Amino acid sequence: MSFEELFDASYERVLQTPPEVPDFFEGFYRRFLMSSPEVRALFRNTDMAVQRSMLKKSFFSLVAFYASGNVDDVLHRIACLHSARHLSIKPYLYDLWLDCLTDTVRAYDQECSDDIELAWRLVLSPGITYMKFGYDHF
C-alpha cells in the first residue's frame, strides 16, 4: 500500500468510533489542550464545538494540498489568520499539533503502525509547512 492509501484507510477507521467514545476530533482536542499551558491559553475563550467543525474543514484542505499541490482558499485564509499579523500562532506549535494528532491516531486506530503514523505525517506535512511559512509572510 502507498502512504496515501495507508492514510486514507486509517482516516476511515478513526472516524468509526463507538457512541460512548468521543469522536476523533474531540479526542484530538482533548489531547492537544492537555499538551501545553500555551495551547490551553490560546483556546481559553474558544467554543470548542465550533473549533472542531473548523478543524474538520481545514483538515480536508491540508489533505487536498498534499494530493493536488494547490492551496485552496480555506487553507490560505487559515494561514493568514494564524500568521504573526493576526493570531500569531507560533510555528513550533504546529509540530506539537501534529504530534498530538498522531498520538490520537494511535489511540483511535487499532491497526496503527509506524508506517501509518508516517503516512499521516507525510500527508499533512506539506500543508503544515505552508502554515509555518505563512507566519512571517502573510
Coordinates of C-alpha atoms in Angstrom, one line a residue:
M1 CA 0.0 0.0 0.0
S2 CA 1.1 3.5 -0.7
F3 CA 1.4 6.1 2.1
E4 CA -1.7 7.8 0.7
E5 CA -3.6 4.6 0.8
L6 CA -2.4 3.9 4.4
F7 CA -3.6 7.4 5.4
D8 CA -7.0 7.0 3.7
A9 CA -7.7 3.6 5.3
S10 CA -6.6 4.8 8.8
Y11 CA -8.6 8.0 8.5
E12 CA -11.7 5.9 7.7
R13 CA -11.0 3.8 10.8
V14 CA -10.5 6.7 13.2
L15 CA -13.9 8.2 12.2
Q16 CA -15.7 5.0 13.2
T17 CA -15.9 5.4 16.9
P18 CA -18.4 3.8 19.2
P19 CA -21.2 6.1 20.6
E20 CA -19.7 6.1 24.1
V21 CA -16.3 7.3 22.8
P22 CA -15.7 11.0 21.9
D23 CA -15.2 11.4 18.2
F24 CA -11.7 11.6 16.8
F25 CA -11.5 15.3 16.5
E26 CA -12.8 15.8 20.1
G27 CA -10.3 13.2 21.3
F28 CA -7.6 15.1 19.5
Y29 CA -8.5 18.5 21.0
R30 CA -8.6 17.0 24.5
R31 CA -5.1 15.7 24.0
F32 CA -3.9 18.9 22.3
L33 CA -5.3 21.1 25.2
M34 CA -3.5 18.9 27.7
S35 CA -0.2 19.1 25.9
S36 CA 0.8 22.6 26.9
P37 CA -0.3 25.6 29.0
E38 CA 0.4 27.8 26.0
V39 CA -2.1 25.8 23.9
R40 CA -4.7 26.0 26.7
A41 CA -4.3 29.7 26.9
L42 CA -4.8 30.1 23.1
F43 CA -8.1 28.3 23.3
R44 CA -9.3 29.8 26.6
N45 CA -12.3 31.6 25.2
T46 CA -13.0 29.3 22.3
D47 CA -16.2 27.5 21.5
M48 CA -14.7 24.0 21.0
A49 CA -17.7 22.7 19.1
V50 CA -17.2 25.4 16.5
Q51 CA -13.4 24.9 16.6
R52 CA -13.8 21.1 15.9
S53 CA -16.1 22.0 13.0
M54 CA -13.5 24.4 11.6
L55 CA -10.7 21.8 12.1
K56 CA -12.7 19.2 10.0
K57 CA -13.0 21.7 7.1
S58 CA -9.3 22.8 7.3
F59 CA -8.2 19.1 7.7
F60 CA -9.7 18.4 4.2
S61 CA -7.7 21.4 2.9
L62 CA -4.5 20.0 4.3
V63 CA -5.2 16.7 2.7
A64 CA -6.2 18.3 -0.6
F65 CA -3.0 20.3 -0.6
Y66 CA -1.0 17.1 -0.3
A67 CA -3.0 15.5 -3.2
S68 CA -3.1 18.4 -5.6
G69 CA -0.1 20.7 -4.7
N70 CA -2.5 23.6 -4.8
V71 CA -3.5 25.8 -1.9
D72 CA -7.3 26.3 -1.6
D73 CA -8.9 29.4 -0.2
V74 CA -9.7 27.7 3.1
L75 CA -6.0 26.8 3.8
H76 CA -4.8 30.2 2.7
R77 CA -7.3 32.0 4.9
I78 CA -6.4 29.9 7.9
A79 CA -2.7 30.5 7.3
C80 CA -3.3 34.3 7.1
L81 CA -5.4 34.1 10.3
H82 CA -2.7 32.2 12.1
S83 CA 0.1 34.5 10.9
A84 CA 2.1 36.9 13.1
R85 CA -0.1 39.7 12.0
H86 CA -3.3 38.2 13.3
L87 CA -3.5 35.4 15.9
S88 CA 0.3 34.9 16.0
I89 CA 0.2 31.1 16.3
K90 CA 3.9 30.3 16.7
P91 CA 5.3 27.8 14.1
Y92 CA 6.6 25.4 16.6
L93 CA 3.1 24.8 17.8
Y94 CA 2.3 23.0 14.5
D95 CA 4.8 20.3 15.5
L96 CA 3.1 19.8 18.8
W97 CA -0.3 19.8 16.9
L98 CA 1.0 17.0 14.6
D99 CA 2.4 15.0 17.5
C100 CA -0.9 15.2 19.3
L101 CA -2.8 14.3 16.2
T102 CA -0.6 11.2 15.5
D103 CA -0.9 10.2 19.2
T104 CA -4.7 10.4 18.8
V105 CA -4.5 8.3 15.6
R106 CA -2.6 5.7 17.7
A107 CA -5.4 5.8 20.3
Y108 CA -8.3 5.5 17.8
D109 CA -6.8 3.3 15.0
Q110 CA -6.3 -0.2 16.3
E111 CA -4.3 -1.0 13.2
C112 CA -1.9 1.9 13.7
S113 CA 1.7 1.2 13.0
D114 CA 4.9 3.2 12.4
D115 CA 4.1 3.2 8.6
I116 CA 0.6 4.5 9.3
E117 CA 1.9 7.3 11.6
L118 CA 4.4 8.2 8.9
A119 CA 1.6 8.2 6.3
W120 CA -0.3 10.8 8.4
R121 CA 2.8 12.9 8.8
L122 CA 3.7 12.8 5.1
V123 CA 0.1 13.7 4.0
L124 CA -0.2 16.6 6.5
S125 CA 3.3 18.0 6.3
P126 CA 3.0 20.0 3.1
G127 CA 0.0 21.9 4.5
I128 CA 1.7 22.4 7.9
T129 CA 4.8 23.7 6.1
Y130 CA 2.6 26.2 4.3
M131 CA 1.1 27.3 7.6
K132 CA 4.5 27.7 9.2
F133 CA 5.8 29.7 6.2
G134 CA 2.7 31.9 6.4
Y135 CA 3.6 33.0 9.9
D136 CA 6.1 35.6 8.7
H137 CA 4.8 36.1 5.1
F138 CA 1.0 36.6 5.3

